[in-house]
């Protein structure tokens, strides 16, 4: 800047010499005649100083330009798993954003830079990156999720309701979210697995995450996962999904979010949250290789979500399970509310829902449930108890919002009717037993055909017996999942239990055969796996948004 000042000083002096007023006989610069020798020496000296400082000024400005260009390139090119490593001396064309709504293509000559240049991923590419981590992902306690959130700068400010359980936790979360949304709150909902599209797992105000928000929160997620991979930490798909959901809830300023546990509770990645309320739904025998072989052992894993001084609501359970919950709540000084069927005053079920009256902290008369099945009566009871607890914490939830929310809850593939096809994601002994009870109570004189596909690690002896009791004619298919049980093997196992079962080569072929067997008077019951149920909904043309 000194060279610039000197240059302008010389320019001003020369301009004053050229524009002196008429009649002035002396130079105002030195007080001597205009052509004096001293003035000439002054100009020559100033010009020499200018020439001396000019190279330094050019060097400084060049370095500043290079520094600004480097910063812009780094900002415009975040890490991306699609780009390869740039070799030393390689020329790369990169599109960077220098000004709003204007893009420039520039050539960058990389001499010593060997870092990756990342481009923006679309929604499908982000989902592919999440699924792609399945092969390399490795659990590391809660550290992976915490590191992801830290790299994504997620503050975890959203109030969370944390829900665990073997069966019914998804339906319970959906009902509570519907109630809170009717009460005027901006809600978030995180569940798993999805049926037809990954975005179903993360919902804002009841709607699946749209592509714009998937891009907004998914790109920082993939970038963070790649940075962790470079550091030697490999995240799992569920850890990435959990971080994505929490980032979306935080970024969209949700008033409250309901987070469903993936598996178990104590070691589940969702257990990093510090909820305002916990809930545990029905306990059954599932994931026994990971959670234990008894109801008490599984209940102990589920109770791992209970936090210090955080209220917890527990679904009606057997005495041994209740004792496990009571011990965990006492250990954490958590206010515990264990429900029982005694609070149900009246219940009338039909094929499309139920009307129930309860007595909890207050009486709830003639509550209409939009989700079919007697098991939803107890799930709704848990929702009402959670609403009462939230009210005690200061949340405004009018009775009308509760009635309307429960009467309008939609939760696909849970005893869902599509014409004469009943779709249910029953995938464990408790779920299949609930399905059997429903069809025997609501469709007692109706001829039924079963279309089913299961995962090999889920099928148990009790499930085979209950499936055989649901229908006389059974068509098996192989779900689109690496863990799927082959359709022919499945059909042979059902035949050994006295059923008339046949295997289909594909879901489309199985659906066609089931329709042929059903004719015009029978109901097709489709059940066995949520993956199977999701594929069937797609085949039937049911929308997921």
XYZ file of C-alpha atoms in Angstrom, residues 66-357:
292
model
C -3.677 -16.941 -4.551
C -4.821 -17.188 -0.937
C -8.338 -15.959 -1.777
C -8.541 -18.365 -4.728
C -7.483 -21.290 -2.499
C -10.142 -20.468 0.094
C -12.853 -20.244 -2.574
C -11.813 -23.558 -4.116
C -11.898 -25.329 -0.736
C -15.335 -23.909 0.067
C -16.753 -24.752 -3.351
C -15.395 -28.304 -3.387
C -16.329 -30.146 -0.164
C -15.236 -33.795 0.176
C -17.124 -36.274 -2.010
C -16.809 -40.072 -2.154
C -17.209 -40.075 -5.942
C -14.053 -38.130 -6.731
C -10.681 -39.783 -6.933
C -7.382 -38.579 -5.544
C -5.649 -35.807 -7.489
C -2.085 -36.721 -8.349
C 0.747 -34.285 -8.034
C 1.020 -32.041 -11.057
C -2.376 -33.082 -12.407
C -4.631 -30.489 -14.021
C -8.256 -30.580 -12.881
C -11.330 -28.796 -14.153
C -13.489 -27.825 -11.186
C -16.769 -25.936 -11.063
C -16.809 -23.516 -8.162
C -19.339 -20.946 -7.046
C -17.753 -17.511 -6.794
C -20.877 -15.376 -6.757
C -24.559 -16.132 -6.081
C -26.334 -17.600 -9.121
C -23.143 -17.512 -11.232
C -20.771 -20.402 -11.839
C -17.341 -20.312 -13.439
C -15.268 -23.165 -14.810
C -11.632 -22.655 -13.858
C -8.458 -24.675 -14.295
C -6.514 -25.467 -11.154
C -2.921 -26.638 -11.422
C -2.288 -28.896 -8.438
C 1.378 -29.012 -7.519
C 1.459 -30.314 -3.944
C -2.253 -30.782 -3.189
C -3.321 -34.413 -2.837
C -6.702 -34.009 -1.108
C -10.018 -35.074 -2.686
C -12.261 -32.625 -4.460
C -15.928 -33.271 -3.659
C -19.021 -32.504 -5.690
C -22.632 -32.220 -4.562
C -24.512 -35.540 -4.450
C -28.174 -35.936 -5.303
C -30.699 -37.807 -3.167
C -30.205 -41.196 -4.839
C -26.427 -40.973 -4.563
C -26.651 -40.122 -0.867
C -28.890 -43.132 -0.204
C -26.505 -45.337 -2.204
C -23.606 -44.057 -0.096
C -25.504 -44.890 3.100
C -26.328 -48.412 1.919
C -22.790 -48.800 0.609
C -21.412 -48.555 4.133
C -23.084 -51.881 5.009
C -20.114 -53.982 3.883
C -17.450 -51.971 5.716
C -19.381 -50.545 8.690
C -18.252 -51.478 12.178
C -19.957 -50.532 15.430
C -17.873 -48.556 17.890
C -20.209 -47.915 20.790
C -21.710 -44.442 20.471
C -18.495 -42.862 19.201
C -19.311 -43.151 15.505
C -22.633 -41.326 15.799
C -21.192 -38.672 18.083
C -18.291 -38.057 15.703
C -20.647 -37.790 12.726
C -22.798 -35.247 14.528
C -19.744 -33.295 15.639
C -18.375 -33.091 12.103
C -21.838 -32.058 10.849
C -22.091 -29.397 13.597
C -25.407 -30.758 14.932
C -26.312 -29.259 18.303
C -29.032 -31.764 19.401
C -31.338 -28.992 20.603
C -34.618 -30.733 19.656
C -36.677 -32.198 22.544
C -36.807 -35.968 22.016
C -39.273 -38.696 22.986
C -37.351 -41.994 22.886
C -39.334 -45.219 22.258
C -38.060 -48.807 22.570
C -39.798 -52.193 22.510
C -40.143 -55.426 20.551
C -43.554 -54.905 18.979
C -45.720 -51.840 18.531
C -43.055 -49.174 18.892
C -43.512 -47.970 15.313
C -47.289 -47.708 15.687
C -46.898 -45.996 19.056
C -44.488 -43.448 17.573
C -46.840 -42.808 14.644
C -49.839 -42.217 16.921
C -47.944 -39.865 19.225
C -46.583 -37.904 16.272
C -50.082 -37.566 14.824
C -51.403 -36.243 18.138
C -48.579 -33.703 18.556
C -48.972 -32.525 14.972
C -52.709 -31.996 15.546
C -51.769 -29.980 18.620
C -49.923 -27.556 16.351
C -46.331 -28.652 16.912
C -43.678 -28.897 14.200
C -42.824 -32.595 14.541
C -40.063 -34.979 13.538
C -40.297 -38.771 13.401
C -37.500 -41.323 12.982
C -38.385 -45.003 12.503
C -36.935 -48.106 10.868
C -36.891 -49.970 8.619
C -38.454 -48.316 5.583
C -40.990 -50.029 3.331
C -40.568 -48.574 -0.161
C -38.173 -45.622 0.034
C -35.406 -44.657 2.435
C -36.922 -41.215 3.014
C -39.844 -42.849 4.868
C -37.584 -43.333 7.873
C -37.324 -39.590 8.504
C -40.538 -37.550 8.562
C -41.203 -33.867 9.125
C -44.788 -33.000 10.043
C -45.842 -36.482 8.961
C -44.270 -36.315 5.493
C -41.164 -38.242 4.374
C -37.991 -36.226 3.940
C -38.062 -34.571 0.512
C -35.185 -34.600 -1.975
C -34.112 -31.017 -1.249
C -33.665 -31.702 2.464
C -32.042 -35.052 1.743
C -29.430 -33.205 -0.321
C -29.096 -30.448 2.289
C -28.380 -32.773 5.204
C -27.117 -35.822 3.328
C -24.057 -34.223 1.727
C -22.498 -33.122 5.044
C -23.280 -36.633 6.343
C -21.462 -38.392 3.499
C -18.569 -35.937 3.769
C -18.270 -36.616 7.510
C -18.379 -40.381 6.929
C -15.604 -40.117 4.328
C -13.461 -38.085 6.694
C -13.966 -40.735 9.373
C -13.079 -43.465 6.890
C -9.818 -41.661 6.146
C -9.184 -41.579 9.901
C -9.789 -45.335 10.199
C -13.382 -45.286 11.554
C -16.090 -47.034 9.514
C -19.697 -46.104 10.228
C -22.732 -48.363 9.707
C -25.847 -47.523 7.657
C -27.979 -47.234 10.799
C -25.485 -44.867 12.410
C -25.574 -42.705 9.280
C -29.386 -42.797 9.234
C -29.567 -41.780 12.878
C -27.171 -38.859 12.337
C -29.125 -37.789 9.242
C -32.416 -37.767 11.163
C -31.042 -35.810 14.114
C -29.392 -33.316 11.752
C -32.695 -32.795 9.919
C -34.639 -32.313 13.154
C -32.070 -29.819 14.393
C -31.739 -27.990 11.091
C -35.493 -27.714 10.547
C -36.056 -26.450 14.119
C -38.581 -29.141 15.057
C -40.551 -28.386 18.215
C -40.368 -32.041 19.225
C -39.213 -35.323 17.655
C -40.088 -38.971 18.301
C -37.155 -41.355 17.850
C -37.676 -45.115 17.592
C -34.923 -47.447 18.771
C -33.499 -49.686 16.061
C -32.681 -52.835 18.038
C -32.517 -53.342 21.780
C -31.897 -50.001 23.418
C -28.843 -49.978 25.673
C -26.310 -50.188 22.815
C -28.495 -48.766 20.065
C -27.056 -45.721 18.203
C -30.191 -43.719 19.026
C -29.322 -43.956 22.717
C -27.044 -40.922 22.434
C -30.085 -38.658 22.829
C -31.093 -37.073 26.133
C -34.876 -37.339 25.924
C -37.582 -35.508 27.811
C -39.615 -38.734 27.951
C -38.953 -42.454 27.410
C -41.433 -45.187 26.536
C -41.126 -48.971 26.243
C -43.754 -50.926 24.295
C -44.528 -54.670 24.291
C -41.624 -57.046 25.008
C -41.282 -60.267 23.017
C -38.723 -62.809 21.812
C -36.866 -61.243 18.905
C -33.202 -60.623 18.022
C -32.367 -63.219 20.671
C -28.847 -63.730 19.329
C -28.079 -60.142 20.344
C -30.463 -59.343 23.205
C -30.864 -62.599 25.148
C -33.066 -65.686 25.255
C -35.548 -64.623 27.931
C -38.098 -61.844 28.218
C -36.293 -60.489 31.271
C -32.946 -60.316 29.460
C -34.523 -58.569 26.474
C -36.386 -56.191 28.802
C -33.069 -55.313 30.426
C -31.665 -54.261 27.042
C -34.772 -52.205 26.280
C -34.588 -50.546 29.690
C -31.139 -49.280 28.731
C -32.788 -46.168 27.235
C -33.947 -44.996 30.688
C -32.006 -41.859 31.670
C -31.442 -40.080 34.960
C -34.545 -38.235 36.208
C -36.341 -38.785 32.891
C -39.965 -40.011 33.092
C -40.645 -43.404 31.508
C -43.943 -45.016 30.443
C -44.068 -48.807 30.116
C -46.553 -50.963 28.210
C -48.491 -53.621 30.191
C -46.117 -56.534 30.808
C -45.572 -59.717 32.782
C -44.388 -59.513 36.362
C -40.773 -60.428 35.599
C -40.534 -57.747 32.934
C -42.190 -55.164 35.179
C -39.617 -55.917 37.867
C -36.771 -55.287 35.403
C -38.253 -51.917 34.454
C -38.788 -50.945 38.102
C -35.158 -51.730 39.005
C -33.818 -49.735 36.049
C -36.028 -46.741 36.850
C -34.997 -46.800 40.496
C -31.328 -46.911 39.537
C -31.702 -43.762 37.433
C -34.166 -42.014 39.757
C -36.588 -41.925 36.818
C -40.324 -41.448 37.479
C -41.901 -44.704 36.301
C -45.437 -45.328 35.084
C -46.201 -49.000 34.443
C -49.542 -49.499 32.713
C -52.004 -52.370 33.065
C -55.068 -53.578 31.205
C -57.223 -52.507 34.177
C -57.264 -49.002 32.754
C -59.322 -50.164 29.744
C -62.980 -49.495 30.509
C -64.516 -50.468 27.183
C -63.260 -51.699 23.805
C -65.025 -52.564 20.568
C -62.880 -53.681 17.620
C -63.751 -53.981 13.949
C -61.823 -54.772 10.772
C -60.710 -51.156 10.354
C -59.978 -49.944 13.884
C -61.438 -49.786 17.386
C -63.386 -47.582 19.790
C -62.014 -47.603 23.330
C -62.520 -45.878 26.686
